[in-house]
Coordinates of C-alpha atoms in Angstrom, one line a residue:
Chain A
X1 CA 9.9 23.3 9.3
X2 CA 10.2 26.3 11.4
X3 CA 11.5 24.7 15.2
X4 CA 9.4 27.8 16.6
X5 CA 6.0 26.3 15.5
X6 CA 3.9 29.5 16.7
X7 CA 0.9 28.8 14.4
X8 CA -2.4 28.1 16.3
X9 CA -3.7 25.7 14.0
X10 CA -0.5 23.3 14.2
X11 CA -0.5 21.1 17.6
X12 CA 1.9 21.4 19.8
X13 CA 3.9 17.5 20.0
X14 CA 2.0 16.9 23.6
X15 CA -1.1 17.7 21.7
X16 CA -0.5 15.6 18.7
X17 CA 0.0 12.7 21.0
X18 CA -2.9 13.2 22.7
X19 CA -4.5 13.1 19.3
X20 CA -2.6 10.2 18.3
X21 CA -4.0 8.3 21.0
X22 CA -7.6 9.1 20.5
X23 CA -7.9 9.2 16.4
X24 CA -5.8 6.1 16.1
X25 CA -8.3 3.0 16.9
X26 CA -4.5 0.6 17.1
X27 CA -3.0 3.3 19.7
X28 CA -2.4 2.3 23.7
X29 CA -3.8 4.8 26.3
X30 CA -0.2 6.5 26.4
X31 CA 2.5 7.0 23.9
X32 CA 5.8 8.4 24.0
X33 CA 7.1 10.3 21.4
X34 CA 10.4 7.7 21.0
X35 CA 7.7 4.9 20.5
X36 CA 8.7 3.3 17.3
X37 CA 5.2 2.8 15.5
X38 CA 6.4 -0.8 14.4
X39 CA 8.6 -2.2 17.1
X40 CA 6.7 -0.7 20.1
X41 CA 3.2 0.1 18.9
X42 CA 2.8 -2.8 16.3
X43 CA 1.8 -0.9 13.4
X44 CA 1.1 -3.5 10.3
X45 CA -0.2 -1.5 6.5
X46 CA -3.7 -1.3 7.9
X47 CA -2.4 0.6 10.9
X48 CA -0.1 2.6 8.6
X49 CA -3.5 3.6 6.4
X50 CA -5.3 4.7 9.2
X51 CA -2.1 7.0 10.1
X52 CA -2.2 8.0 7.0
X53 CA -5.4 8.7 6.5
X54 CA -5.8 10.4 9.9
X55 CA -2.1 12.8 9.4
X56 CA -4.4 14.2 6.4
X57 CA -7.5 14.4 8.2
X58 CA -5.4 16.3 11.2
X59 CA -4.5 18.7 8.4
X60 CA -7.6 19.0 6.7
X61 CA -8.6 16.4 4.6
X62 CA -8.0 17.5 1.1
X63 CA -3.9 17.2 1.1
X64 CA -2.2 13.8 -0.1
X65 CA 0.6 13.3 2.6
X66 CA 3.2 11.9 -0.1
X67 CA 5.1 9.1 -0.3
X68 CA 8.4 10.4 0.6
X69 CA 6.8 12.0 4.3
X70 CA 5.8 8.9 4.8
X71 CA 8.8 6.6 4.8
X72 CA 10.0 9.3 7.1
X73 CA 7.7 8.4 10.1
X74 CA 8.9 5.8 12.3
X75 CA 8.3 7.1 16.2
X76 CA 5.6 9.2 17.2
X77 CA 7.4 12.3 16.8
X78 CA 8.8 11.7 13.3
X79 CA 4.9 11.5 12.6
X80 CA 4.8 14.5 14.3
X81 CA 7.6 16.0 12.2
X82 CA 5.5 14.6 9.4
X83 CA 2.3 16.2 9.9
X84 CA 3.8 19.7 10.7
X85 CA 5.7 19.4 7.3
X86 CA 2.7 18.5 5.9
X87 CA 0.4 21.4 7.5
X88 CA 3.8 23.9 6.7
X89 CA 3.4 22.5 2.7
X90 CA 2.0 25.3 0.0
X91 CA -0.6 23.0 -1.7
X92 CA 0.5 23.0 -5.7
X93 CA -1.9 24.3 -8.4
X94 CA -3.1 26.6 -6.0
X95 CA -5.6 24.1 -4.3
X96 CA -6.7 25.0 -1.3
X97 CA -6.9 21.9 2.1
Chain B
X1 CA -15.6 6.9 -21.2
X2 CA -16.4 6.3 -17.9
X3 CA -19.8 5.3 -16.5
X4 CA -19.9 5.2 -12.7
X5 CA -21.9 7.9 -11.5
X6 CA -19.7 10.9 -11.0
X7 CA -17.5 11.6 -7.2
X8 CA -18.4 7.7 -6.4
X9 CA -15.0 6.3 -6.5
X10 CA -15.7 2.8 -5.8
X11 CA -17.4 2.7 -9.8
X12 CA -14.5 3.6 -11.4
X13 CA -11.8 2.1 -14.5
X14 CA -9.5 4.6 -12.7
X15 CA -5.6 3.1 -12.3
X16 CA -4.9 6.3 -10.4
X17 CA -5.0 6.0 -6.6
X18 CA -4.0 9.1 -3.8
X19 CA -0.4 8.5 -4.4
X20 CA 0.3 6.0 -6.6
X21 CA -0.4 5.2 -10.2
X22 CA -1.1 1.6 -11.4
X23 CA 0.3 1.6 -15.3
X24 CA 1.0 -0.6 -18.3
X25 CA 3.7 -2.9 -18.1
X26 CA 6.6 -2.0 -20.8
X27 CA 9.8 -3.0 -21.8
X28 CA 11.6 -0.8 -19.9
X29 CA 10.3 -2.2 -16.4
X30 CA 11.4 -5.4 -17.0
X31 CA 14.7 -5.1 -15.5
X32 CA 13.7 -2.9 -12.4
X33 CA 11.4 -5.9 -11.9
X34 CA 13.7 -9.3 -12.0
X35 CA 15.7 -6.6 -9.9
X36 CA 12.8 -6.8 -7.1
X37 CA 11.6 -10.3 -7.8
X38 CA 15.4 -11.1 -6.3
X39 CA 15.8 -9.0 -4.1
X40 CA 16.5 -10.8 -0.7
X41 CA 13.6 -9.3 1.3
X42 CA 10.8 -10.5 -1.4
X43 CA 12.3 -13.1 -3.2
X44 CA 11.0 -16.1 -0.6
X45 CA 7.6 -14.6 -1.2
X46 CA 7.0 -13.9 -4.3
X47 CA 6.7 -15.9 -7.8
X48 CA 10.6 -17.2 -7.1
X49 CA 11.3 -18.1 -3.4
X50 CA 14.6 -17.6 -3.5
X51 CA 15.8 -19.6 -7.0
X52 CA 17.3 -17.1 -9.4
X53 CA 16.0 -17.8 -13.3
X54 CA 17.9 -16.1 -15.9
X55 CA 16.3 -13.1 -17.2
X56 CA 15.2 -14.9 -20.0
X57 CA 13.2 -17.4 -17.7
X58 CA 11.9 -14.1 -16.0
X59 CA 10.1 -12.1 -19.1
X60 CA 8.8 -16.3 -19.7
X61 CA 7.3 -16.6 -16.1
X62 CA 5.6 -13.0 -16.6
X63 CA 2.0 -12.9 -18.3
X64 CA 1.1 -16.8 -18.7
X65 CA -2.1 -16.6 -16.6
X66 CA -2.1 -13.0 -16.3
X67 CA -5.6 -11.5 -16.4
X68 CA -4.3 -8.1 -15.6
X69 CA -1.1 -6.3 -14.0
X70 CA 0.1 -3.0 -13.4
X71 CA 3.4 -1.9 -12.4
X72 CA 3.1 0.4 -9.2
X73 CA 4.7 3.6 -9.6
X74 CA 4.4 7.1 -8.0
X75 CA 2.2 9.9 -9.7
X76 CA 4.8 11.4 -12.3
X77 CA 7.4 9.0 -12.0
X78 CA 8.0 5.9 -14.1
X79 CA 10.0 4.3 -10.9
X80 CA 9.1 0.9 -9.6
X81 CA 7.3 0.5 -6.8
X82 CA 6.0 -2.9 -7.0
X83 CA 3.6 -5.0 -9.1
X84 CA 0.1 -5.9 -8.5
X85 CA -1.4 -9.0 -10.5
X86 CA -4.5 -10.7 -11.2
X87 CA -4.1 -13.9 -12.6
X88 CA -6.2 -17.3 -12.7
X89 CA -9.5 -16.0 -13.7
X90 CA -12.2 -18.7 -13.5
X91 CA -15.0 -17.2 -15.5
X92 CA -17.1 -19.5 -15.0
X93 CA -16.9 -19.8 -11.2
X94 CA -16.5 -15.9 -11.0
X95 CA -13.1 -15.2 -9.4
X96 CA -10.0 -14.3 -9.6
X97 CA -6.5 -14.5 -7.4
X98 CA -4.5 -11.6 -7.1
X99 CA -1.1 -10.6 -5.7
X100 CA 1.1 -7.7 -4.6
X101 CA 4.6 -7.4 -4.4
X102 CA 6.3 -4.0 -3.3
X103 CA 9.9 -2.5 -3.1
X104 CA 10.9 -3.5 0.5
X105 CA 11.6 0.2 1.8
X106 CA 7.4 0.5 1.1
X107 CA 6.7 -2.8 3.6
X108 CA 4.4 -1.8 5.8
X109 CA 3.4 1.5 4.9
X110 CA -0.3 1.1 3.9
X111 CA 0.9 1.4 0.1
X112 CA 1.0 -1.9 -0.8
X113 CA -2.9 -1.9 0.2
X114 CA -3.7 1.1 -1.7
X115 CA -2.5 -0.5 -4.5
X116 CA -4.2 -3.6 -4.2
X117 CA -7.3 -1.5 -3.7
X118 CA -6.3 0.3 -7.2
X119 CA -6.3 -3.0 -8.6
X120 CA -9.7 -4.6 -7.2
X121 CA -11.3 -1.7 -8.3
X122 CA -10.6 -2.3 -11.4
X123 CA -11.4 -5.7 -11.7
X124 CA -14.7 -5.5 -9.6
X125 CA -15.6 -2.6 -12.1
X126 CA -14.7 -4.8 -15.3
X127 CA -15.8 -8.3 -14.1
X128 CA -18.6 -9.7 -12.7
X129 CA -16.4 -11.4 -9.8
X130 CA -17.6 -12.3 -6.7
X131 CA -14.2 -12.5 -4.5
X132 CA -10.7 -11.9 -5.3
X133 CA -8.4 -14.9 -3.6
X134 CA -5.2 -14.0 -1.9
X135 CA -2.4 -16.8 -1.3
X136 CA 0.2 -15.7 1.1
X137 CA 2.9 -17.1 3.3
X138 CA 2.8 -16.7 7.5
X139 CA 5.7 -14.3 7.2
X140 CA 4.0 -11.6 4.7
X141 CA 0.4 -11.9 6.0
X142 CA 2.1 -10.6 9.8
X143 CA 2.7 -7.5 7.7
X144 CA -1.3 -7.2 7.0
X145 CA -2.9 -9.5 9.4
X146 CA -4.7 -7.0 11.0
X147 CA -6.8 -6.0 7.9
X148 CA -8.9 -9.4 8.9
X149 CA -10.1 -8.0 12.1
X150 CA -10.9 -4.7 10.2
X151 CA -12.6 -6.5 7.3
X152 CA -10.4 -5.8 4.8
X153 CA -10.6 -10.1 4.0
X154 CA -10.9 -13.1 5.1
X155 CA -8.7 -15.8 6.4
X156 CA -10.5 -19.0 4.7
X157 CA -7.6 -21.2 4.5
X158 CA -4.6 -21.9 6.3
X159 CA -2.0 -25.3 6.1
X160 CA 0.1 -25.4 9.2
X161 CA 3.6 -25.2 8.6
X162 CA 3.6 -25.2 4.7
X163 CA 6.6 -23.2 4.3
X164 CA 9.9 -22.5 5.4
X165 CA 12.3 -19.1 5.8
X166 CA 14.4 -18.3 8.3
X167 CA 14.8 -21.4 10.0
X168 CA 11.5 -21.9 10.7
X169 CA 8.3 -23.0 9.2
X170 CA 5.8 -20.7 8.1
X171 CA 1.6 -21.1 7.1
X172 CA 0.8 -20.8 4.0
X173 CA -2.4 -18.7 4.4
X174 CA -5.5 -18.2 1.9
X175 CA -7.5 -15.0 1.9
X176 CA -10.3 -13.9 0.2
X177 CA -11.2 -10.0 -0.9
X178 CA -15.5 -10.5 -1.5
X179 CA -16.7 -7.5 -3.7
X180 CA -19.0 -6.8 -0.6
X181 CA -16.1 -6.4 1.6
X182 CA -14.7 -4.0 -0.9
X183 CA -18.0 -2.1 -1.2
X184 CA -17.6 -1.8 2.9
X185 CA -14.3 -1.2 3.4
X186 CA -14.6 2.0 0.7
X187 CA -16.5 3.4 3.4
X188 CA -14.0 4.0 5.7
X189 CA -10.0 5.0 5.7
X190 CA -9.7 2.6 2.9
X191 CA -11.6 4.6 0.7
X192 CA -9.6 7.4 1.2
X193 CA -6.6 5.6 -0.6
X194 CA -8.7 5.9 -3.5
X195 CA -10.4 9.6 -3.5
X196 CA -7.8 12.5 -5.6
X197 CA -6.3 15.0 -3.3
X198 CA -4.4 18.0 -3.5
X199 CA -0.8 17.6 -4.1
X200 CA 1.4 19.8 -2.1
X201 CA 4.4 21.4 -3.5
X202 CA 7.7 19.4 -2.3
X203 CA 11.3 21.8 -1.7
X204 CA 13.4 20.7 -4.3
X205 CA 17.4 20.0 -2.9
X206 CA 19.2 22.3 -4.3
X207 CA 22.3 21.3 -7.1
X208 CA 25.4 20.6 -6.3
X209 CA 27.2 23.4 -6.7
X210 CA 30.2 22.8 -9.5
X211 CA 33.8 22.6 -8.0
X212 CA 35.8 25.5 -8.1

């Protein structure tokens, strides 16, 4: 991932946790992008679907974020680093988000 | 051939979830499996806690009271993820009990529940079943606990101190999936676990180069 996101569509990492807080129903009011999701925010599976589900949402809907994103993302900003990687990926076949 | 109306995922055979596939046991994943079942981090809660059969005892232990069980492996991969189970079908009564057990780098990352939501589809599709029962130690459930609050289940069950790991004793927890709670929980981000999407094309690391 480029480290000079410039692309409009792509949240900056104060936006994406500002979204974090608000699409995420387990979120606190305030998160820090060294908060570990499991340690400090208490994320359990059924928070970890709802992240998942809303890291595709945030990029679209249509795109599966894979399996090996997702053991990346332990803080906020690997989940960052996540979704940028995610909005950066061509989808295969051609498919469009 | 399938039946269920066409786009409604919850009416579906399908053993294909967003990012995992749920396939036919074979030969070749035994191994990879006794591997898991004693592996430290699983072994205390799974079929095992913590005794180490032979293999021989393994393969034995493997499909008496099996109604249905599908290794857990990424879309085109054969690797082992995990294992999810239906066993101790009461036909009669009209339920089943199910279990999950995943490669520990996967705990608590939502894809143990997408495959047990691969698997309940498939058995509220092919049985008349009116709840799926869950039997799970203190320790595991913390990993999932949440799910009750969200309505993933129910906690109907629980024997204080029944168990014990890590110098302590642990519940031993019963849970029940209803098919109603399934047909609800579809309806929100669990039912994305279970829509297709689009794949996206992953950077390949390059060779090694050869020496010299």
């Amino acid at each position: 991932m480029p480290a000079d996101n410039k692309r409009p569509d792509i949240m900056s990492l104060d936006e994406f946790k500002a979204w974090f807080v608000s699409a995420i129903e387990w979120s606190p009011d305030v998160v820090s992008e060294e908060d570990n999701l499991f340690f400090d925010l208490g994320m359990d599976s059924v928070g970890a679907v709802d992240l998942m589900v809303g890291l595709e949402d945030a990029v679209g809907g249509g795109v599966i974020l894979p399996i090996e994103l997702l053991l990346e993302i332990n803080t906020v900003r690997d989940a960052y680093l996540q979704y940028c990687a995610l909005a950066h990926l061509p989808p295969a076949d051609g498919a469009k988000r | 051939m399938t039946v269920a109306p066409e786009g409604d995922v919850r009416l579906s055979p399908s053993l294909e979830t967003r990012r995992l596939q749920l396939r036919m046991l074979t030969n070749d994943d035994h191994a990879p499996l006794y591997r898991l079942s004693s592996d430290p981090d699983v072994t205390f809660q799974w079929r095992f806690r913590g005794t180490t059969p032979s293999y021989d005892e393994f393969l034995k232990q493997l499909y008496p009271g099996v109604l249905c069980q599908f290794v857990v492996s990424p879309h085109g991969s054969q690797e082992v993820l995990g294992l999810v189970v239906a066993y101790n079908a009461d036909f009669r009564h009209r339920f089943c009990h199910a279990a999950v057990v995943m490669h520990p780098k996967l705990h608590r990352r939502g894809l143990g529940i997408e495959a047990f939501m691969g698997l309940a589809r498939y058995i509220y599709y092919g049985w008349d079943f009116r709840m799926i029962i869950m039997e799970t130690v203190g320790i595991a459930f913390d990993a999932f606990a949440s799910g009750e609050q969200a309505g993933y289940f129910t906690v109907e069950g629980r024997i204080r101190d029944q168990f014990f790991y890590g110098g302590r004793y642990w519940d031993g927890i019963s849970v029940t999936h209803r098919r109603d709670q399934f047909d609800k929980v579809m309806e929100g981000p669990v039912g994305r676990l279970l829509t297709p999407g689009n794949k996206v094309l992953r950077t390949k690391k390059p060779a090694p180069r050869a020496a010299g």
